[in-house]
XYZ file of C-alpha atoms in Angstrom:
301
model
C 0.000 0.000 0.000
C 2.736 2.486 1.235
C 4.544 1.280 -1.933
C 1.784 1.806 -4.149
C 0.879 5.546 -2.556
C 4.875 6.166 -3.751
C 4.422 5.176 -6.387
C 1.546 7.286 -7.359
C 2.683 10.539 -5.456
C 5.914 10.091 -7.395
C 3.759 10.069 -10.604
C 2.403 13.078 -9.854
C 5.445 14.977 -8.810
C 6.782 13.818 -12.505
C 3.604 15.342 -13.908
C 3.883 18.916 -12.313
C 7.549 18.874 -12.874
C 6.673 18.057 -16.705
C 4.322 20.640 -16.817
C 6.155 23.777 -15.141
C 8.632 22.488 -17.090
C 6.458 23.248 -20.347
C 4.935 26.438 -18.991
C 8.267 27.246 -18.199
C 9.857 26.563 -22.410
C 6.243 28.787 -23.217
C 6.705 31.536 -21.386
C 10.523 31.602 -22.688
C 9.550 31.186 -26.028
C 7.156 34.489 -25.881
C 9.536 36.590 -23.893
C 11.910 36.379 -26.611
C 9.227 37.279 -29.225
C 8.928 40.201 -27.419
C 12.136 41.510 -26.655
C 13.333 41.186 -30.319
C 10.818 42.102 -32.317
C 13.511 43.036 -35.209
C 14.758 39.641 -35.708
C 10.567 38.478 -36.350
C 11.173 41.059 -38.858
C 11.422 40.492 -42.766
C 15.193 40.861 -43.751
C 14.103 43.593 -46.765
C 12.818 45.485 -43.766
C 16.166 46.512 -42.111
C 18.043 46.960 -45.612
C 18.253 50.888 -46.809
C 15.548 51.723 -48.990
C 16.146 53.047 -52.750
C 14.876 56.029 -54.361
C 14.837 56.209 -58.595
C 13.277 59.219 -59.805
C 12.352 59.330 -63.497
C 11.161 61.196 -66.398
C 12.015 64.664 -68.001
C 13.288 68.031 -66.653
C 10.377 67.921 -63.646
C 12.446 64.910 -62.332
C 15.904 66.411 -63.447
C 14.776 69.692 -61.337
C 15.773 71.686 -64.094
C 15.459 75.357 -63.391
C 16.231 78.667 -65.247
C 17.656 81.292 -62.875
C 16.839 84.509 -62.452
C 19.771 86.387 -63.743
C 20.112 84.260 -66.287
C 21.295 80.637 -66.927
C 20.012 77.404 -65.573
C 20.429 74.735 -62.976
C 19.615 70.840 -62.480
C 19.099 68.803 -59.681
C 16.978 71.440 -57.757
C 13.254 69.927 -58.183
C 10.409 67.798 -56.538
C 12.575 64.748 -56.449
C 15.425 66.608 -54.370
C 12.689 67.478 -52.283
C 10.776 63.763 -52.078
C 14.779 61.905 -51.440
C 15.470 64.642 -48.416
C 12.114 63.518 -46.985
C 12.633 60.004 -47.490
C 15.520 60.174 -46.303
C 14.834 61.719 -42.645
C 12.379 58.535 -42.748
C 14.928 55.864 -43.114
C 16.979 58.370 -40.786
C 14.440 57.761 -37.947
C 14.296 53.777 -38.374
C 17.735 53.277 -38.432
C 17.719 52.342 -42.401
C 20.094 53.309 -44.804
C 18.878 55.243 -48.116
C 20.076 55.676 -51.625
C 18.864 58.371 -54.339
C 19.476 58.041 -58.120
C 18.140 60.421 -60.772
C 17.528 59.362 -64.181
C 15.417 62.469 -65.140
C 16.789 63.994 -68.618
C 15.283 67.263 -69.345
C 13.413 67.016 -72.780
C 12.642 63.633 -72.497
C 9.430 63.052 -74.515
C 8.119 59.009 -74.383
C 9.383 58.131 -77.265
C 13.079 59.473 -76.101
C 12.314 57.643 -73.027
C 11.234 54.403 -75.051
C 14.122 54.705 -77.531
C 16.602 56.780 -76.577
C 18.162 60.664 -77.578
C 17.450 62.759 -74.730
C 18.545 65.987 -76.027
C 20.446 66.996 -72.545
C 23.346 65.301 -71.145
C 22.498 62.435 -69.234
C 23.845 59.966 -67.213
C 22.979 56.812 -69.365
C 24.506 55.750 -72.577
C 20.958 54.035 -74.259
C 17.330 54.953 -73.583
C 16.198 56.266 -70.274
C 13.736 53.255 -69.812
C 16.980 50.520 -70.232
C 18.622 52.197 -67.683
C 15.720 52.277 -65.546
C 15.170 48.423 -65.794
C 18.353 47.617 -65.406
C 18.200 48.944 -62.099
C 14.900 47.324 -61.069
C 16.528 43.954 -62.017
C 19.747 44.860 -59.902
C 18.013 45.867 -56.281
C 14.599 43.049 -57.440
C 14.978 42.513 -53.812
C 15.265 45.603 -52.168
C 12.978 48.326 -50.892
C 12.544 50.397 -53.672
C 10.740 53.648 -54.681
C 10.262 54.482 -58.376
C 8.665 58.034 -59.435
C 8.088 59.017 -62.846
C 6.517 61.925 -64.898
C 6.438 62.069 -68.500
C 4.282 63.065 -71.684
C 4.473 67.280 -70.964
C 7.286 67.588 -74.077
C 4.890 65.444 -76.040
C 2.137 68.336 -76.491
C 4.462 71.605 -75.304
C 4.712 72.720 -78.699
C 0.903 72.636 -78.898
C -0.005 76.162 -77.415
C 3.041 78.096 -79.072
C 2.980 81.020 -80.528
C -0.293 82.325 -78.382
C -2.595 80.310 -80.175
C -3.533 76.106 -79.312
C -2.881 73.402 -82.088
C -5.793 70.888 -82.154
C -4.510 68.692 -84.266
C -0.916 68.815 -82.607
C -2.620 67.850 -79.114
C -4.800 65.441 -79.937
C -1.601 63.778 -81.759
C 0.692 63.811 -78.482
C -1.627 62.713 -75.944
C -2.719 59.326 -77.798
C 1.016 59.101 -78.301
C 2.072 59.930 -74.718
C -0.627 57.339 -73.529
C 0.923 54.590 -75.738
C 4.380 54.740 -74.711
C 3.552 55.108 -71.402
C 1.529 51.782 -71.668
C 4.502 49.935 -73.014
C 7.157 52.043 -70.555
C 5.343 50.508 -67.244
C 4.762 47.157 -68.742
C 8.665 47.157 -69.130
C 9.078 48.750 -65.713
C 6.550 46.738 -63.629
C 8.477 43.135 -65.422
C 11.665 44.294 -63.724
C 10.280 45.089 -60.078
C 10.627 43.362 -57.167
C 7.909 42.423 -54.838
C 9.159 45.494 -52.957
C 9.348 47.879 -55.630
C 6.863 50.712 -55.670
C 5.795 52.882 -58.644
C 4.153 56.013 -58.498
C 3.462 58.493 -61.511
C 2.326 61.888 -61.378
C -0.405 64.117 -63.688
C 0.654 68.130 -64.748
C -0.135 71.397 -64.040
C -1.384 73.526 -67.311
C 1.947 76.058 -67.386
C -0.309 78.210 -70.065
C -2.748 79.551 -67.942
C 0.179 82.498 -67.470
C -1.199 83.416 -71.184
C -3.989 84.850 -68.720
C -1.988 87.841 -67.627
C -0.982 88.767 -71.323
C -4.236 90.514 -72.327
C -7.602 89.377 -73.984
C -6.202 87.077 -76.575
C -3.845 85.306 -73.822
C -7.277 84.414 -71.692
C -8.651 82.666 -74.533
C -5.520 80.670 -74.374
C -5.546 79.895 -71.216
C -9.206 78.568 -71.205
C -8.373 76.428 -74.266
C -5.125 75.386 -72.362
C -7.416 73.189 -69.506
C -9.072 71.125 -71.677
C -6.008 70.247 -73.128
C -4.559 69.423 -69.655
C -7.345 67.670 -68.623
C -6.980 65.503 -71.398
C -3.696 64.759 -71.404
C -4.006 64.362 -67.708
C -6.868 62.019 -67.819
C -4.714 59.955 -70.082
C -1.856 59.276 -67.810
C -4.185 58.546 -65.104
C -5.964 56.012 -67.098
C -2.885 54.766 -68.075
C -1.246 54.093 -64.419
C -4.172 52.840 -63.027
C -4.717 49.585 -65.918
C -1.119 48.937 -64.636
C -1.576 49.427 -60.782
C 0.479 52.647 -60.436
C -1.139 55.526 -58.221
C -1.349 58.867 -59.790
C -0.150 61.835 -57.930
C -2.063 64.152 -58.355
C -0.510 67.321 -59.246
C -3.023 68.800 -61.378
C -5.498 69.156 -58.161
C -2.634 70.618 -56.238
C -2.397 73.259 -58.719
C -5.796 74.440 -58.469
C -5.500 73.331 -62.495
C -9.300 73.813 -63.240
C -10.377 76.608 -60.712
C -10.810 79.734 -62.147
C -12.175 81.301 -59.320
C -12.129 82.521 -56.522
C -9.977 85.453 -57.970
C -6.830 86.200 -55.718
C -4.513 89.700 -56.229
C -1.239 88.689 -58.779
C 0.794 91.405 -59.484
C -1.647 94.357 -58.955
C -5.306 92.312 -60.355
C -7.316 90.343 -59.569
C -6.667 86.549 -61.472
C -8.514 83.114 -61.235
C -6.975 80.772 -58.595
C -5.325 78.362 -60.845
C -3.544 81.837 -62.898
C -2.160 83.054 -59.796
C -1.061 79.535 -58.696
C 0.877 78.990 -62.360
C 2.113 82.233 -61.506
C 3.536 81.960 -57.953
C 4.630 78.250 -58.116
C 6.378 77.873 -61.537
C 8.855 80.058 -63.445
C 6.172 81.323 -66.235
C 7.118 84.986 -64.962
C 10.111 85.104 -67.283
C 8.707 82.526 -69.840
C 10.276 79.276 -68.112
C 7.398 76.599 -67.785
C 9.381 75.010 -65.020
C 8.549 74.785 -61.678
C 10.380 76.880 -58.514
C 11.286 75.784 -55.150
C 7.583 76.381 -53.982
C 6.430 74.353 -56.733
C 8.540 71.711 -56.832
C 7.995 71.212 -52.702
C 4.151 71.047 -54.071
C 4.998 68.451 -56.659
C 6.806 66.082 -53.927
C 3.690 66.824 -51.341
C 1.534 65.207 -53.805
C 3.642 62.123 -54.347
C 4.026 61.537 -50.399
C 0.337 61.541 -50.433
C 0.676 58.690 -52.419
C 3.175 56.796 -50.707
């Protein structure tokens, strides 16, 4: 009996040892979750993030300057990589910034090379650009691009608006830019993002020329809208978010009117006016503008 009662206390002793022992491995187990969260982490995730901007002199952050002359690498993606980079700053990531922009670049320069500036690839834009994507396929990676203004900018010259020419260069634009994120979204990673961006209408400044100038800047919109609609059509059958420049700009509000150099101008006019270069002809935007261009593609990221 008093062997048997051992036997059976024993028994249990073995049990609750077994047990604590278990509750003991469990409680281990969680503990460490908790006090390394990093190492539950993805490996992409503690890896420095890329930034490739792309497209024409809006990427490039091509400028003219006041007294006369010109600058690059002053522009919205300047503005986006300092941003980003305060990000990967704060979370202990390191970051990388490469700009591809080449001012001039229509789509079908992009598509087949000839960039008219100097640039910093030897073929087309776009094999540059994927060769890239297929060397960081694994990292975190950030892809802008803007691209199809040079396509209809010689459609409002001479202070009157080309039909024929516009209607010509958006169905173009929205081709190649079809086939140019086909290409780009085949050579991303499954951490690559791509975002693209819409335009502001730089010839509502016609406005402040007289009579004839605000009959070019109404006919300007449409054309902006159009082109505009376009690229967003295009990005979104391939997934890519829009920024939405266009809206930033105020691009189809012609009123309220605000005070511009001594009158009274529609909202968009005076926003043309203060946020882009059109003072002394230059389509481009300035350093307010440009900051307003990389707002709207952090609203997208």
């Amino acid at each position: 009996m008093r062997s048997s009662l051992s036997r059976r206390a024993s028994h249990r002793a073995s049990r609750r040892l077994r047990a604590a022992a278990t509750v003991g491995l469990l409680g281990a187990t969680l503990l460490g979750a908790g006090a390394s969260p990093a190492s539950a982490a993805p490996d992409h995730a503690r890896h420095t993030r890329y930034y490739l901007a792309l497209g024409d002199s809006l990427a490039a952050g091509y400028q003219t300057l006041p007294g006369g002359g010109s600058e690059v690498g002053h522009g919205y993606a300047q503005d986006l990589a300092r941003t980003l980079q305060a990000r990967a700053a704060a979370a202990h990531r390191g970051f990388s910034f490469t700009d591809l922009g080449c001012p001039g670049e229509t789509t079908g320069s992009m598509l087949g090379g000839g960039c008219p500036y100097p640039h910093p690839f030897p073929g087309s834009q776009l094999d540059a650009a994927v060769a890239f994507l297929k060397a960081h396929h694994k990292d975190d990676l950030l892809v802008t691009l803007d691209i199809g203004a040079n396509n209809v900018d010689g459609c409002a010259a001479g202070g009157s608006l080309d039909a024929a020419c516009a209607v010509k260069g958006i169905a173009t634009a929205g081709k190649d830019l079809s086939t140019i994120l086909d290409r780009l979204r085949a050579a991303a990673g499954p951490h690559t993002r791509i975002v693209g961006m819409n335009l502001y209408d730089p010839f509502l400044a016609a406005w402040m020329t007289g009579p004839q100038g605000k009959v070019l800047a109404g006919l300007s919109v449409p054309l902006a809208d159009s082109l505009n609609a376009t690229l967003g059509l295009v990005d979104a059958a391939h997934g890519i978010p829009t920024a939405d420049v266009a809206k930033a700009f105020s691009t189809n509000a012609f009123l309220p009117l605000v005070p511009v150099a001594g009158q009274q101008v529609p909202l968009n006019v005076a926003r043309i006016m203060s946020w882009t270069n059109m003072s002394r002809g230059d389509i481009h935007a300035n350093d307010t503008g440009y900051q307003v261009i990389a707002d709207a593609f952090l609203a997208k990221i």
